[in-house]
PDB file of C-alpha atoms in Angstrom:
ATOM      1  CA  UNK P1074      15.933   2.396   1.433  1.00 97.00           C
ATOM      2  CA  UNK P1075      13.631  -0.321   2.216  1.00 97.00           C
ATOM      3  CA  UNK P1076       9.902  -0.899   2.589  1.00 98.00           C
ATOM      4  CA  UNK P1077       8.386  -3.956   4.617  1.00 97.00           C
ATOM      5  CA  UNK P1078       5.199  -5.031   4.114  1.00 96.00           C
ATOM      6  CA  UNK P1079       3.293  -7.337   6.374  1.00 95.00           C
ATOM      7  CA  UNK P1080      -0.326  -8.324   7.027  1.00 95.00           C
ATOM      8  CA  UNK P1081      -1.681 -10.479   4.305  1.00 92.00           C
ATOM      9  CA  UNK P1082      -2.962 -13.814   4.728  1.00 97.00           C
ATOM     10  CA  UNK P1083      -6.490 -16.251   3.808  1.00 98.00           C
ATOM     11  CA  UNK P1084      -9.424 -14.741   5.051  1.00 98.00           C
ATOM     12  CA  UNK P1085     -13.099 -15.501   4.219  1.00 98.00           C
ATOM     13  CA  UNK P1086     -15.185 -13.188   2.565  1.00 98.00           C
ATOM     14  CA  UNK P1087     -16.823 -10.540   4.844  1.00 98.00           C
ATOM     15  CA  UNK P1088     -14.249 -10.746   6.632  1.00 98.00           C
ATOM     16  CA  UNK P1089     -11.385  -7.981   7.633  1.00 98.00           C
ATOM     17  CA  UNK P1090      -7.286  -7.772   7.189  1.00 98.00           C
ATOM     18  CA  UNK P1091      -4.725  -4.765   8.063  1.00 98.00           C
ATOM     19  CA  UNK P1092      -1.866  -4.687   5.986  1.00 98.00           C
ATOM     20  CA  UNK P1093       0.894  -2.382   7.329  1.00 98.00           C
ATOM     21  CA  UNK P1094       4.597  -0.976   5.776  1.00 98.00           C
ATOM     22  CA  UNK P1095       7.382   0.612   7.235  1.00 98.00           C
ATOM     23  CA  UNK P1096      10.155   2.823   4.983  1.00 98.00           C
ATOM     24  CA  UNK P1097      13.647   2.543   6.260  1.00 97.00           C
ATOM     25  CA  UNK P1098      16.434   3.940   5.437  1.00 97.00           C
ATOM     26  CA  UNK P1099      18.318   6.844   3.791  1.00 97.00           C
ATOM     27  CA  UNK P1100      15.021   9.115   3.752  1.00 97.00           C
ATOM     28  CA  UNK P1101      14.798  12.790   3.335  1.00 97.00           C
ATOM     29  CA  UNK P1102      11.258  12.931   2.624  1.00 97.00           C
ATOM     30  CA  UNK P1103       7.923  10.676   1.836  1.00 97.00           C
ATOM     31  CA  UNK P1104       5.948  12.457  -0.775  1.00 97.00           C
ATOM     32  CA  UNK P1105       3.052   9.645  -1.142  1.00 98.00           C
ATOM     33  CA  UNK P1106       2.522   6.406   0.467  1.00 98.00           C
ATOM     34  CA  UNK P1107       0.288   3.739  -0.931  1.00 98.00           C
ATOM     35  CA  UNK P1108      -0.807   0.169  -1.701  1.00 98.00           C
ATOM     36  CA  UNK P1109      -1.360  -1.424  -4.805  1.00 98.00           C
ATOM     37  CA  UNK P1110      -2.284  -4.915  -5.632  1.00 98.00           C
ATOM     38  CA  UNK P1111      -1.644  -7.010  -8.793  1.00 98.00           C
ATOM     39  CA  UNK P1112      -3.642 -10.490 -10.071  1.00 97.00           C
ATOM     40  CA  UNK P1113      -1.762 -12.697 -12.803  1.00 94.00           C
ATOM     41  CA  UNK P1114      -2.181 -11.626 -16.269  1.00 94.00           C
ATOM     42  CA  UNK P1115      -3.007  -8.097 -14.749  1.00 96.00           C
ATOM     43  CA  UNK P1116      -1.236  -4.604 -14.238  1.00 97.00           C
ATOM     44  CA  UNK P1117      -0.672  -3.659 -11.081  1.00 97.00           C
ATOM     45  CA  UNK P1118      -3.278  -1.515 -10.269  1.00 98.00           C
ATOM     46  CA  UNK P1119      -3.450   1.593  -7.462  1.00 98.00           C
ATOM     47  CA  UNK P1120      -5.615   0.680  -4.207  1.00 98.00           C
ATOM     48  CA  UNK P1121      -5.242   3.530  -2.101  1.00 98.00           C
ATOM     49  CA  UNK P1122      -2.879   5.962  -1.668  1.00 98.00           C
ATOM     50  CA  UNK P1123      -2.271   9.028   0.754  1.00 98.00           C
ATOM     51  CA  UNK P1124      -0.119  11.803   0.517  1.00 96.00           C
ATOM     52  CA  UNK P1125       2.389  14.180   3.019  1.00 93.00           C
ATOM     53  CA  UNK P1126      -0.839  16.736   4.089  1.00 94.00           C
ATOM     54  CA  UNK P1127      -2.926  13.683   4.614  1.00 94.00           C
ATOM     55  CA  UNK P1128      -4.976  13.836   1.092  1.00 97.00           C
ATOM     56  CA  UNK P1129      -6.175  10.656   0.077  1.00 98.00           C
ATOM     57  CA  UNK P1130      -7.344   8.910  -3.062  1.00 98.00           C
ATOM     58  CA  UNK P1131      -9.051   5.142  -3.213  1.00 98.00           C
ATOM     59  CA  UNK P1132      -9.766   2.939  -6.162  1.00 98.00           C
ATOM     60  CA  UNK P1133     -13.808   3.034  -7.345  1.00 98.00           C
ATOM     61  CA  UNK P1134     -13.417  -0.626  -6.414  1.00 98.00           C
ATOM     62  CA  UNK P1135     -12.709  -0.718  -2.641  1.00 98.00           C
ATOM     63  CA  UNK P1136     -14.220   2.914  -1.527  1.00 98.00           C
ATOM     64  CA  UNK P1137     -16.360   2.569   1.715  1.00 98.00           C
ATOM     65  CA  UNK P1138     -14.756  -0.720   2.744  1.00 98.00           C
ATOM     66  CA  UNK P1139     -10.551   0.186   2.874  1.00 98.00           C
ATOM     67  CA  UNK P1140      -9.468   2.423   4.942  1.00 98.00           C
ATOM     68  CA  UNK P1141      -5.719   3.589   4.434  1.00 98.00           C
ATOM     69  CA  UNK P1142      -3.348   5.674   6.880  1.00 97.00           C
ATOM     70  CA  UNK P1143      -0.618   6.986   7.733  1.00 97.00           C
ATOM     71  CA  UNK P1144       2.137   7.772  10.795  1.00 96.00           C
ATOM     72  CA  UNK P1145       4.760  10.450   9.050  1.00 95.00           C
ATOM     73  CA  UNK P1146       7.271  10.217  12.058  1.00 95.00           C
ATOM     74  CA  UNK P1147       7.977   6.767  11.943  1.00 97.00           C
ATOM     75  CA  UNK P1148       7.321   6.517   7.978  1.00 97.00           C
ATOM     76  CA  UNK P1149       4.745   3.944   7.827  1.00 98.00           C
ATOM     77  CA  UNK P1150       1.323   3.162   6.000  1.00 98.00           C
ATOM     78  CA  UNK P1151      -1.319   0.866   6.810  1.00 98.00           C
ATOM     79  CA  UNK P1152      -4.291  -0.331   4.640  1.00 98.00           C
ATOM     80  CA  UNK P1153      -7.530  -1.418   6.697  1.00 98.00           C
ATOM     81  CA  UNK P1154      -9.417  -3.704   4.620  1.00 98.00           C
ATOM     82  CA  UNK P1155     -12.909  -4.652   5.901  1.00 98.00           C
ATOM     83  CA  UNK P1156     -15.962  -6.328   4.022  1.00 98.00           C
ATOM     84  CA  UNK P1157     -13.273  -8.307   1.328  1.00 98.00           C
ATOM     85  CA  UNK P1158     -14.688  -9.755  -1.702  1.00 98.00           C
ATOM     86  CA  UNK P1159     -13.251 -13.146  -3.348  1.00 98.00           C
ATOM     87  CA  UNK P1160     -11.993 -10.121  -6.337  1.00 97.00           C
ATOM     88  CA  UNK P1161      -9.595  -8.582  -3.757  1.00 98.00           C
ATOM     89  CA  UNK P1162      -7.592 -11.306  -3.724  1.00 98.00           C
ATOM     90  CA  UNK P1163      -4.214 -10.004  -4.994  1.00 98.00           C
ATOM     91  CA  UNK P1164      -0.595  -9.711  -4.292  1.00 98.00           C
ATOM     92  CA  UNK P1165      -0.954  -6.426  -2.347  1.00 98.00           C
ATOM     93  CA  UNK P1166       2.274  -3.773  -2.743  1.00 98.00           C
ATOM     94  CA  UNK P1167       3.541  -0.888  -0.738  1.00 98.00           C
ATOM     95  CA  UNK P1168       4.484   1.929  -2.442  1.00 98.00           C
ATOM     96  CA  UNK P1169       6.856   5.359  -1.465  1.00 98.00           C
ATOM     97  CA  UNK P1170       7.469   8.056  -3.138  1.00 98.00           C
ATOM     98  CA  UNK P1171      10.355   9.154  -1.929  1.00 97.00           C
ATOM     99  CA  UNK P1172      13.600  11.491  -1.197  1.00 97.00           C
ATOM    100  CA  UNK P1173      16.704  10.127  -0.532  1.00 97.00           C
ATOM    101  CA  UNK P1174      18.824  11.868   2.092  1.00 97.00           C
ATOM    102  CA  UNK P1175      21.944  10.447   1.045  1.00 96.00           C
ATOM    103  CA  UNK P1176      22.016  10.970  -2.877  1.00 96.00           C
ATOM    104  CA  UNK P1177      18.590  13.395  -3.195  1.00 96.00           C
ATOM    105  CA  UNK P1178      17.440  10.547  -5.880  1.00 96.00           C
ATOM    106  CA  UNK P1179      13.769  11.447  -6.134  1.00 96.00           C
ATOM    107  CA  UNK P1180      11.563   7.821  -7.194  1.00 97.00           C
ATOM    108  CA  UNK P1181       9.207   5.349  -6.256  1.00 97.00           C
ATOM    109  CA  UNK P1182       9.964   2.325  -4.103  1.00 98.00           C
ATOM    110  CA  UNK P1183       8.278  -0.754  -3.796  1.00 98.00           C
ATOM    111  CA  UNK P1184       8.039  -3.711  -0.947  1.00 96.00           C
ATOM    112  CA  UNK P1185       7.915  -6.988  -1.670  1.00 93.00           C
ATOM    113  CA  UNK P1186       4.931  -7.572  -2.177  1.00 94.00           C
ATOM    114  CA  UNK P1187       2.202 -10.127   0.359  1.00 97.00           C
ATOM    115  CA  UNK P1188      -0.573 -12.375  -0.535  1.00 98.00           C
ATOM    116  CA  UNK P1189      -4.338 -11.577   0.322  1.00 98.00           C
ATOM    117  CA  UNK P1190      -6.447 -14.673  -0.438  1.00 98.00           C
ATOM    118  CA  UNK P1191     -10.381 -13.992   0.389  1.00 98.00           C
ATOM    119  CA  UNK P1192     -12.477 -16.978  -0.297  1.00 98.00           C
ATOM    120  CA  UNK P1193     -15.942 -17.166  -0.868  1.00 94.00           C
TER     121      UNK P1193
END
């Protein structure tokens, strides 16, 4: 199982990026799907995340200017990010939580990571 991230890049602030992640693989099921991004010296903290039925929960920090969403059939999740702030800059992570089809191993899985840069 595999997730690939793309999207990420130097953008100014005000301005807007789409980050987007495809699962691969062995998958029986996608429970949740979500982003999270991590600053040096920092935990990796949750950004947005959506769920199987389409509930969805945002950080305080980035409500009313990221939009996340989902496609279930070909297992993907994309993060709209609009209005960026110098503070979102991050290494931004895709997250699954998953079902394996092959072994029925039940855990998270992450991508590898990509670099958001908004300067001021």
């Amino acid at each position: 199982v595999q997730l690939q991230a793309s999207g990420g890049g130097l953008v100014q602030a005000g301005g807007s990026l789409r980050l987007s992640c495809a699962a691969s693989g062995s998958i029986r099921r996608i429970n949740t799907m979500g982003w999270y991004r991590q600053t040096p010296g920092r935990q990796r903290e949750l950004v947005a995340v959506v769920t199987s039925v389409g509930s969805l929960n945002y950080a305080d920090s980035v409500k009313g200017r990221f939009t996340i969403s989902r496609d279930n059939a070909k297992n993907t999740v994309d993060l709209q990010m609009s209005s960026l702030k110098p503070e979102d800059t991050a290494v931004y992570y895709c997250n699954a939580n998953l079902i394996r089809l092959d072994t029925g191993y039940a855990g998270n899985y992450w991508g590898q990571g990509t670099l958001v840069t908004v300067s001021s």
